[in-house]
Structures are given as structure tokens and as C-alpha cells.
């Protein structure tokens, strides 16, 4: 194999550059040229195919920094539909013009779907990334447990999970963790600790909304910030039980901190934050505010009299406040765990292409005897019988729904990954760089400026 391509698609994460770095370094060792496609699949859709040579003379370009968040190649949520036959046909000569013998796509489930039609043209593999940690399986036969209910008159089919295993072992998990997740939990934990002191000082109920779509891994990991209540999308809200728990805690400590995943659902399965539905280009629901809706529900249940009886002139609206951690979960320097394993997975993706694999996903596995190690799985193993990839959900054995906290196994899952996730250099960067005097007199130097000087395009007719 002489030359391969690499692209980053979907939302950004802190570990994308680390994954690219790992792929390029492994390619250097194998004497393989690497061409970076600008802006994900949008770069291949563009007839000019803007691209960058990432290892001229088999030396990694200096702009590729594995400690820097985001992606120097740029990303987009443009995806390729298998039904776009004409568009796919137009891509063939572009790939031939670049002389690519394989392609590494860095992304999640939407990226796998975009990669699928390209894998019919030439070898493609996926290096996983997503802060949501929802790319993978709780166990290998999990896709077979999905069922579908058809809707007539043009309505979309509904997918639901049939009864599943009551318990799992951590060694059963396919793709134990995705690069970007650990850093997102790190950011969320810091946010909770800072908001806690405000809620405690002002005797408030704080509702903190975190990302994750339909998967509750980020709120599960938020337990490191010691929130009083953690609400996951996989477990419909029991408002009576929640109200009782909030009242008990508020009377005891005069404040409550609640973490809610953005995709959390009510007892009838409706998403709290999607009263008005909108969708991103990958077809995922864009949530409008689970925290705000939960505040409304709690305020209606407690009422002004409850808070007024405890603090004069205090209303339910003023006693409960919401915050979103937001896109800070996606950005900034990746912590050690993400940097290291993102790099390893990038290198593994190169090895998969070198070994003749196609439509495969590099995975991070864990076992008691071996610790973390690399493996791979055919992408179609992630699909159900209707060829759909579902987000990996937090398994019920990882969460104690009565206590609103991680279960014993859930704690073990988190500790396995995060106990030593932060490196000494992560702390040293904060100490030496955050308040560096030079930052006051020097503008931020965007990587986009440097990469723009390296971009090449193919000739179009």
C-alpha cells in the first residue's frame, strides 16, 4: 500500500488530532503516504477535493499536534447516502486522481453510514470518535434485540429494544470507550463542582444539562462531580420518586444539584428537550432544553408555597436554576487517556488497511487480564436486521435508578477508565500556560491559517 486518505466527519471532539497523529505516525513507519481530506465527506463531494499531504517525505507535518483539540482537517456533517448513485459515481475519478488505495474515516455512527457506499469503491475503515461514547455494543448479539414498528401514511418506523440481558460483564463490551468521552467527563465534572458552590451558597436547586443525545454515558460519568441526582435518557423519569428525593435532599442540605442528559424522557417516552423537533444533517434530533423542561415540571410540583415557607419571598422560579455545559464538552486539550488511545486507534486503522480489511471499525477493548487493548469489528456487526446502527445505551446494570446514581458495576466501569485518565503534563500545562504573560500581547494563532497554505486541489475539467 502506497497512499491512503484520512478524513474527520461529524461533530468535533478533543481527540481528533491525536487520532490523525497516530495514523500518520504508523503510516510513516510503514512508508505509506497520507493525504488528509479537508472538511470530511464534504471534501470528497467537492469536485476539487481540497486536501493536505500530512507526511511529506514520511515526516509528520509540524502543524499536527495531538495535544490540541478539534481537527486540523476541518469537519462537516455532510454525509453520503447510498441512494445517491450519481454522486458516488462522480467520486470514483476523484479518488483515482488522488491515487488513494484506502481511506480512514474518523467518526461515529453517521460516519459509518457515509463510509459504507465508499467501501464499495475501495477499502475504507473507521477510527471511532464521539464524546457521547455511544459507538459500540454492550455485547456482541445486542443488535439482534432491536425490533421495529411500522407506521403507515408516511410516518417513520419506530425502533425499540426487546427484553435484554439483566446483567453484563465489562469484558463483554465492544469498544469499551471512544476517544473524546474521557475529556468530556473531565469538563463536566469541573463544571458541576463550580456550579455546586453557587447552589449551596444561595440555597438553590441547580439543574445541569449535559450532552450525549439518547445515550447516558456523559451523565453517568458526571458522578465524579458528586451531583445529588443523575438522570439518564435510558431510564424514563418517575416524577413522583424524583420529587420525593429532591424534597428530602433540599430539606437536609438546603440545596440540590441535578445532572440531566439532554435526551432524557418522561414516563411516556417523550423527550423532555424535544417538544419542538428539529434535526441535524445526520437525522439526529437537536434537543431544545431538557433542563428547562425539568425545571418547569419541578416548579409546578413544588409551587411557590414550598420555597416561600422555607425562605421568605422565594418563588419556585427563582429557587431553581438551569445551566448547560454545552460545547465546552467538545473542545480544548484532550486529557491523557483520550490522547493515548486516540493515537493507538489511529495507528490500528492504518494496520487494518494494510492487512486488507474493508468496512471495519478499530475498537478499544478491556479485560481483567490484559487491561486495554486494540481490536476490530466488521462495521455491519453493529447493524440490526434493517441495517440501522443504534446508539449504544447505558445498560441497566450500570445504573441504580432508585438512587439516581451509578451502580456498583457502573462505578467499576468508570474507575477502569478514568482513575488514571489525567496525566502530569495535563496539570503542568494549566500551571505554566493558562496565565502565560505572552497571551496578553499575542493573538490566537489559528491552525486554519497554516493549513490553508498547505491545501492542494485536483484539476477539474
Coordinates of C-alpha atoms in Angstrom, one line a residue, residues 7 48 52 82-83 87 123 216 275 290 303 353 377 385 416 425:
X7 CA -10.9 12.5 7.0
X48 CA -11.7 19.9 -6.4
X52 CA -3.3 18.2 2.5
X82 CA -26.1 5.0 -0.6
X83 CA -29.0 6.0 -2.8
X87 CA -22.8 11.4 -6.7
X123 CA -11.1 -0.1 1.1
X216 CA -26.4 8.5 29.1
X275 CA -41.0 19.5 22.4
X290 CA -34.3 19.1 28.9
X303 CA -45.0 25.5 43.9
X353 CA -6.0 -1.2 5.7
X377 CA -15.1 -5.5 14.3
X385 CA -31.6 -6.6 10.7
X416 CA -11.4 1.3 35.0
X425 CA 1.6 17.1 31.7

